[in-house]
Coordinates of C-alpha atoms and ligand atoms in Angstrom, one line a residue:
M1 CA 105.1 79.9 3.9
S2 CA 104.8 82.3 0.9
I3 CA 107.1 85.2 0.3
W4 CA 104.3 87.6 1.5
Q5 CA 103.9 85.7 4.7
E6 CA 107.7 85.8 5.3
L7 CA 107.7 89.5 4.8
E8 CA 104.8 89.9 7.2
H9 CA 106.7 88.1 9.9
K10 CA 109.7 90.4 9.3
Y11 CA 107.8 93.7 9.3
F12 CA 104.8 93.4 11.6
M13 CA 104.3 93.8 15.3
N14 CA 103.3 90.5 16.7
T15 CA 99.6 91.2 17.5
V16 CA 97.8 88.5 15.7
E17 CA 98.2 84.8 14.9
R18 CA 97.1 84.9 11.3
V19 CA 95.4 82.0 9.5
P20 CA 98.1 80.9 7.0
V21 CA 96.3 82.2 3.9
T22 CA 97.0 85.4 1.8
L23 CA 93.8 86.6 0.4
V24 CA 94.0 88.6 -2.8
R25 CA 90.5 88.9 -4.2
G26 CA 86.9 88.6 -3.2
Q27 CA 83.5 88.4 -4.9
G28 CA 80.2 87.9 -3.1
A29 CA 80.7 85.2 -0.4
R30 CA 83.9 83.9 -2.0
V31 CA 87.6 84.9 -1.7
W32 CA 90.7 83.7 -3.5
D33 CA 94.2 83.3 -2.2
E34 CA 97.5 84.1 -3.8
D35 CA 97.6 80.6 -5.4
G36 CA 94.1 81.0 -6.9
R37 CA 92.4 78.7 -4.4
E38 CA 88.8 79.6 -3.7
Y39 CA 87.2 79.8 -0.3
L40 CA 83.6 80.2 1.0
D41 CA 83.9 83.1 3.4
F42 CA 82.0 82.6 6.7
V43 CA 84.1 85.2 8.5
G44 CA 83.0 88.1 6.3
G45 CA 85.8 90.5 7.3
W46 CA 84.7 90.0 10.9
G47 CA 81.1 90.7 10.3
V48 CA 81.8 93.7 8.0
N49 CA 81.2 92.5 4.5
S50 CA 77.4 92.3 4.8
L51 CA 76.8 92.7 1.1
G52 CA 79.6 90.3 0.2
H53 CA 83.0 91.2 -1.2
C54 CA 83.1 94.0 -3.7
A55 CA 79.4 94.3 -4.2
P56 CA 78.7 96.3 -7.4
V57 CA 76.6 98.8 -5.6
V58 CA 79.5 99.4 -3.1
A59 CA 82.2 99.5 -5.7
E60 CA 80.3 102.0 -7.8
A61 CA 79.7 104.3 -4.9
V62 CA 83.4 104.2 -4.0
V63 CA 84.6 104.9 -7.5
E64 CA 82.2 107.7 -8.0
Q65 CA 83.2 109.3 -4.7
V66 CA 86.9 109.0 -5.1
H67 CA 86.6 111.0 -8.3
T68 CA 84.5 113.6 -6.6
L69 CA 85.6 114.4 -3.1
I70 CA 87.4 112.1 -0.6
Q71 CA 88.2 114.2 2.5
T72 CA 87.5 117.7 3.8
S73 CA 87.8 119.2 7.2
N74 CA 84.6 118.8 9.3
Q75 CA 84.5 122.6 9.5
F76 CA 82.7 122.3 6.2
Y77 CA 79.3 120.8 5.3
T78 CA 79.6 117.8 3.0
I79 CA 76.7 116.1 1.3
P80 CA 77.4 112.4 1.6
Q81 CA 77.5 112.6 5.4
I82 CA 74.2 114.4 5.5
R83 CA 72.5 111.9 3.3
L84 CA 73.8 109.0 5.4
A85 CA 72.8 110.7 8.6
E86 CA 69.2 111.2 7.3
L87 CA 68.9 107.6 6.1
L88 CA 70.2 106.2 9.4
L89 CA 68.0 108.4 11.5
Q90 CA 64.9 107.9 9.4
N91 CA 65.3 104.2 9.8
S92 CA 66.1 104.0 13.5
C93 CA 64.7 105.4 16.8
L94 CA 67.5 107.9 17.2
D95 CA 67.6 111.6 16.4
K96 CA 71.2 112.7 16.1
V97 CA 74.4 111.3 14.8
F98 CA 78.2 111.7 15.0
F99 CA 80.5 109.9 12.5
C100 CA 83.9 108.5 13.3
N101 CA 86.2 105.8 12.0
S102 CA 85.8 102.6 14.0
G103 CA 83.8 100.8 16.6
A104 CA 86.2 101.6 19.5
E105 CA 86.1 105.3 18.5
A106 CA 82.3 105.2 18.4
N107 CA 82.1 103.7 21.9
E108 CA 84.7 106.1 23.3
G109 CA 82.5 108.9 21.9
A110 CA 79.4 107.4 23.4
A111 CA 81.2 107.2 26.8
K112 CA 82.2 110.8 26.5
L113 CA 78.7 111.8 25.6
A114 CA 77.3 109.9 28.6
R115 CA 79.7 111.8 30.8
R116 CA 78.6 115.1 29.4
Y117 CA 75.0 114.0 30.1
G118 CA 76.0 113.1 33.6
E119 CA 77.6 116.5 34.1
R120 CA 74.6 118.3 32.8
Y121 CA 71.7 116.3 34.3
L122 CA 73.1 113.9 37.0
G123 CA 75.2 116.0 39.3
G124 CA 78.5 115.0 37.6
A125 CA 77.8 111.3 37.5
Y126 CA 80.3 109.6 35.2
E127 CA 80.4 105.8 35.9
I128 CA 79.3 103.4 33.1
I129 CA 78.1 99.9 34.0
T130 CA 79.0 97.2 31.4
A131 CA 78.7 93.4 31.3
A132 CA 81.1 90.6 31.9
G133 CA 81.8 88.9 28.6
S134 CA 81.3 92.1 26.6
F135 CA 83.5 93.5 24.0
H136 CA 83.7 97.2 23.3
G137 CA 87.0 97.8 21.6
R138 CA 90.7 98.1 22.0
T139 CA 91.4 101.6 23.2
L140 CA 92.4 101.9 26.9
A141 CA 89.0 103.2 28.0
M142 CA 87.1 100.5 26.0
V143 CA 89.4 97.8 27.4
A144 CA 88.2 99.1 30.8
A145 CA 84.6 98.9 29.5
T146 CA 85.2 95.4 28.1
G147 CA 84.2 92.9 30.8
Q148 CA 86.9 90.3 30.0
P149 CA 90.0 89.9 32.3
K150 CA 92.1 88.6 29.4
F151 CA 92.0 92.0 27.7
Q152 CA 92.2 94.0 30.9
Q153 CA 95.0 92.4 32.9
L154 CA 97.6 93.4 30.4
Y155 CA 97.0 97.1 30.7
I156 CA 96.6 97.9 34.3
P157 CA 96.0 100.6 35.5
L158 CA 93.0 101.1 33.3
P159 CA 91.0 104.4 33.1
S160 CA 88.5 104.5 35.9
G161 CA 84.7 105.0 35.5
F162 CA 83.7 101.6 34.2
V163 CA 82.1 98.9 36.4
N164 CA 81.8 95.4 34.9
V165 CA 78.9 93.3 36.3
E166 CA 77.5 89.8 35.6
Y167 CA 75.7 89.5 32.2
N168 CA 72.0 88.6 32.1
N169 CA 71.6 89.6 35.7
I170 CA 69.4 92.7 36.3
E171 CA 70.0 92.6 40.0
A172 CA 73.7 93.0 39.4
I173 CA 73.1 96.2 37.5
K174 CA 70.8 97.5 40.2
T175 CA 73.3 96.8 42.9
A176 CA 76.1 98.5 40.9
T177 CA 74.0 101.6 40.3
T178 CA 75.1 104.5 42.5
G179 CA 74.8 108.3 42.5
Q180 CA 77.9 108.2 40.3
T181 CA 76.2 106.1 37.5
C182 CA 75.5 107.9 34.2
A183 CA 74.8 105.0 31.9
V184 CA 74.6 101.2 31.3
M185 CA 76.3 100.0 28.1
L186 CA 75.5 96.6 26.6
E187 CA 75.6 94.6 23.3
P188 CA 72.1 93.3 22.5
V189 CA 73.8 90.0 21.7
Q190 CA 77.4 89.7 22.9
G191 CA 79.5 89.0 19.9
E192 CA 83.2 88.5 20.5
G193 CA 82.5 87.4 24.1
G194 CA 80.8 84.2 22.8
V195 CA 77.6 84.9 20.8
N196 CA 75.8 85.2 24.2
L197 CA 72.1 85.8 23.9
P198 CA 70.2 87.9 26.4
D199 CA 67.6 86.2 28.5
E200 CA 64.0 86.8 27.5
S201 CA 63.3 89.8 29.8
Y202 CA 66.8 91.1 30.5
L203 CA 67.1 94.0 28.1
M204 CA 63.6 95.2 28.9
A205 CA 64.4 95.1 32.6
V206 CA 67.6 97.1 32.0
R207 CA 65.7 99.6 29.9
A208 CA 63.1 100.0 32.7
W209 CA 65.8 100.4 35.3
C210 CA 67.6 103.1 33.3
Y211 CA 64.4 105.1 32.9
Q212 CA 63.6 104.7 36.6
K213 CA 67.1 106.0 37.6
G214 CA 67.3 108.7 34.8
I215 CA 70.5 107.1 33.5
L216 CA 71.3 106.4 29.8
L217 CA 71.1 103.1 28.1
I218 CA 73.9 102.7 25.5
L219 CA 73.5 99.8 23.1
D220 CA 76.8 98.8 21.3
E221 CA 75.3 97.5 18.0
I222 CA 78.7 97.5 16.3
Q223 CA 78.3 93.8 15.6
T224 CA 74.5 93.3 15.9
G225 CA 73.4 96.3 13.8
L226 CA 72.8 96.7 10.1
G227 CA 70.9 93.5 9.7
R228 CA 73.4 91.1 11.2
I229 CA 71.0 89.5 13.7
G230 CA 67.9 89.5 11.5
T231 CA 66.5 93.0 12.0
L232 CA 68.0 96.3 10.8
F233 CA 69.0 97.0 14.5
G234 CA 69.2 94.5 17.2
Y235 CA 67.1 96.5 19.7
E236 CA 64.0 96.0 17.5
Q237 CA 63.8 92.4 18.6
Y238 CA 63.8 93.1 22.3
G239 CA 61.0 95.7 22.5
I240 CA 63.3 98.5 23.7
E241 CA 64.9 101.7 22.4
P242 CA 68.4 102.9 23.5
D243 CA 69.3 106.5 24.3
I244 CA 72.6 106.1 22.5
M245 CA 73.6 103.5 19.9
T246 CA 76.9 102.8 18.3
L247 CA 77.5 101.3 14.9
A248 CA 80.6 100.5 12.8
K249 CA 81.5 97.1 11.2
G250 CA 78.8 96.6 8.5
L251 CA 78.0 100.2 8.0
A252 CA 80.2 100.9 4.9
S253 CA 81.1 97.5 3.6
G254 CA 84.7 97.7 4.7
V255 CA 85.5 101.3 4.2
P256 CA 86.3 102.4 7.8
I257 CA 83.5 104.2 9.6
G258 CA 81.8 104.4 13.0
A259 CA 78.8 106.2 14.2
I260 CA 77.3 107.4 17.5
L261 CA 73.5 107.9 17.4
A262 CA 71.5 109.5 20.2
K263 CA 68.1 110.5 21.2
D264 CA 67.6 114.3 21.2
R265 CA 67.6 114.5 25.0
A266 CA 71.0 112.6 25.2
S267 CA 72.6 114.6 22.4
V268 CA 74.3 117.1 24.7
F269 CA 77.6 117.8 23.0
V270 CA 78.3 121.5 22.2
P271 CA 80.9 122.7 19.6
G272 CA 84.5 121.7 20.6
E273 CA 83.6 118.9 23.0
H274 CA 84.2 116.1 20.5
G275 CA 85.6 115.7 17.0
S276 CA 87.4 113.5 14.5
T277 CA 89.7 114.3 11.5
F278 CA 88.5 111.5 9.2
G279 CA 85.1 110.9 10.8
G280 CA 82.3 111.3 8.3
N281 CA 84.5 111.9 5.3
P282 CA 82.7 111.8 2.0
L283 CA 84.3 108.5 0.9
A284 CA 83.2 106.6 4.0
C285 CA 79.8 108.2 4.0
A286 CA 79.0 107.7 0.3
T287 CA 79.9 104.1 0.8
G288 CA 77.9 103.9 3.9
Y289 CA 74.9 105.4 2.2
A290 CA 75.1 102.9 -0.7
T291 CA 75.4 100.0 1.7
L292 CA 72.6 101.1 4.0
K293 CA 70.2 101.9 1.1
F294 CA 70.8 98.5 -0.4
V295 CA 70.3 96.8 3.0
I296 CA 67.0 98.6 3.5
D297 CA 65.6 98.4 0.0
N298 CA 66.4 94.7 -0.4
D299 CA 65.4 93.6 3.2
I300 CA 68.9 92.2 3.8
A301 CA 68.0 91.8 7.5
G302 CA 65.1 89.6 6.5
N303 CA 67.4 87.4 4.5
A304 CA 69.8 87.2 7.4
N305 CA 67.0 86.2 9.6
R306 CA 65.7 83.5 7.2
V307 CA 69.1 82.1 6.1
G308 CA 70.5 82.4 9.7
Q309 CA 67.7 80.2 11.0
Y310 CA 68.5 77.7 8.2
L311 CA 72.1 77.7 9.3
I312 CA 71.2 77.2 12.9
D313 CA 68.9 74.3 12.0
G314 CA 71.6 72.7 10.0
L315 CA 74.1 73.1 12.8
K316 CA 71.6 71.6 15.2
N317 CA 71.4 68.6 12.9
L318 CA 75.2 68.3 13.1
R319 CA 74.9 68.5 16.9
D320 CA 72.6 65.5 16.8
K321 CA 75.2 63.6 14.8
F322 CA 78.4 64.7 16.7
Q323 CA 78.1 64.3 20.4
F324 CA 81.1 66.6 21.0
I325 CA 79.1 69.6 19.7
T326 CA 77.7 70.9 23.0
D327 CA 75.9 74.0 21.9
V328 CA 74.6 75.8 18.8
R329 CA 73.4 79.4 19.4
G330 CA 72.9 82.6 17.6
R331 CA 70.5 85.1 15.9
G332 CA 70.4 85.9 12.3
L333 CA 73.8 85.4 10.8
L334 CA 75.7 85.7 14.0
V335 CA 76.1 82.1 15.0
A336 CA 78.4 80.0 17.2
V337 CA 79.0 76.3 17.7
E338 CA 80.7 75.1 20.9
F339 CA 82.6 71.8 21.4
S340 CA 83.2 69.7 24.5
Q341 CA 87.0 70.0 23.8
D342 CA 89.4 72.6 22.6
I343 CA 89.3 71.6 19.0
A344 CA 88.3 74.9 17.4
Q345 CA 91.7 75.5 15.9
S346 CA 92.0 72.1 14.3
V347 CA 88.4 72.3 12.9
L348 CA 89.3 75.8 11.5
M349 CA 92.4 74.4 9.8
A350 CA 90.6 71.4 8.4
C351 CA 87.7 73.6 7.1
L352 CA 90.4 75.8 5.5
A353 CA 91.9 72.9 3.7
R354 CA 88.4 72.1 2.3
G355 CA 87.7 75.7 1.2
L356 CA 85.7 77.2 4.1
L357 CA 86.8 80.1 6.2
V358 CA 85.4 80.2 9.8
N359 CA 86.4 82.2 12.9
R360 CA 87.8 80.7 16.1
L361 CA 85.7 82.3 18.8
K362 CA 87.3 80.5 21.7
P363 CA 89.5 77.4 22.0
N364 CA 86.3 75.3 22.0
A365 CA 84.0 77.4 19.8
L366 CA 83.7 78.7 16.3
R367 CA 81.7 81.7 15.1
F368 CA 80.0 82.2 11.7
M369 CA 79.5 85.7 10.3
P370 CA 79.0 85.2 6.6
P371 CA 77.8 88.0 4.3
L372 CA 74.1 88.7 4.8
I373 CA 73.4 88.2 1.1
I374 CA 74.1 84.4 1.2
G375 CA 71.4 81.9 0.4
E376 CA 70.6 78.4 1.5
G377 CA 72.9 77.0 -1.2
E378 CA 76.0 78.5 0.4
V379 CA 74.8 77.4 3.8
D380 CA 74.4 73.8 2.5
E381 CA 77.9 74.0 1.1
A382 CA 79.4 75.2 4.4
L383 CA 77.4 72.5 6.4
A384 CA 78.7 69.8 4.0
I385 CA 82.3 70.9 4.6
L386 CA 81.7 71.0 8.4
D387 CA 80.1 67.6 8.3
K388 CA 83.1 66.0 6.5
T389 CA 85.6 67.9 8.7
L390 CA 83.9 66.9 12.0
S391 CA 83.7 63.3 10.8
N392 CA 87.5 63.2 10.6
I393 CA 88.3 65.1 13.7
Ligands
LIG401 C1 84.2 94.9 16.7 C2 83.5 95.5 17.9 C3 84.0 96.6 18.5 C4 85.2 97.3 18.1 O1 85.2 97.8 16.8 P1 86.6 98.2 16.1 O2 86.1 98.8 14.8 O3 87.4 97.0 16.0 O4 87.2 99.3 17.0 C5 83.2 97.2 19.6 N1 82.1 96.6 20.0 C6 81.6 95.5 19.4 C7 80.3 94.9 19.9 C8 82.3 94.9 18.3 O5 81.9 93.7 17.8

């Protein structure tokens, strides 16, 4: 254990079992540790570093903005947040935006917005239906929204007003809908819960049901948005439009930011009903603008789609070779492999020793979320390391 790692153990609350590497530098899809060892990064800051580490276009935007204006109060107009708002709304199906600092904060705000909508149009309805296996963040309310007992049992009693139902089951949503329901909240593809893909007609059926009942459809695109699954936003692939959408992770290349986007008719906040000190600050928004502009102008989503398919095909070849790979699934560059036994941690450590960073999704599954700018060459490299690792497991 290095001196830094010893200090970490001394000073930090014990919330995370870290991978025993201290990263000090990153460039593109590579990172380096304190001993100068190089790694190919297929974790990508948890799906954040879409343009790779320290992309020049991002670094330039940050440097320019820190010399210009970093933070003001939201009582004032600032230009970077208006430019980012316009770019986001011109390239999505939504009409209005609110900026905040993280995914959980974006989802909290979306839930509050849905409750205001319920108050205004649905006779005070406040309940939000979410799916088992979902992940919506770590605040108390979002733990209640997150349909996973392992996160919920620790914090009982949870805030009320969230109903978790079976994923990929439209009947379960219909049964759970009552006069108190104001919204359904889903991830287009469940990320943290297992890279779970929606059935062919599920999201369309949910969309139709929400229209029929006059309730809102909230899509949590914090992980799927900004090109991750092969289109700028995940909803584009499923023939639907949400009433509210949340974004965070990839939006500003690692400078903390979150966003709530809404259709005009769902945008019911009035002054004083919601706010954020740092939300939409010029630094985050200038970085977000540079990131999103690059993603759009260079069809980064198209690259994620193409290279993601190449990765999935390569992993399927490995599945044919190693019988203990039981599943390969994903969209774009949000991909998982599942094993018949709980070997994810040992595979992760063996990959690490060979210079590849991967994420343990479950005891028996790994997740890959590399930067969206990678090419086939990097995928070949990762597959070769995985192949060697799995041959020795
Ligand atoms: C990561 C994530 C969140 C939480 O975002 P934070 O920035 O960690 O608060 C919420 N929803 C989804 C789908 C996520 O992937």
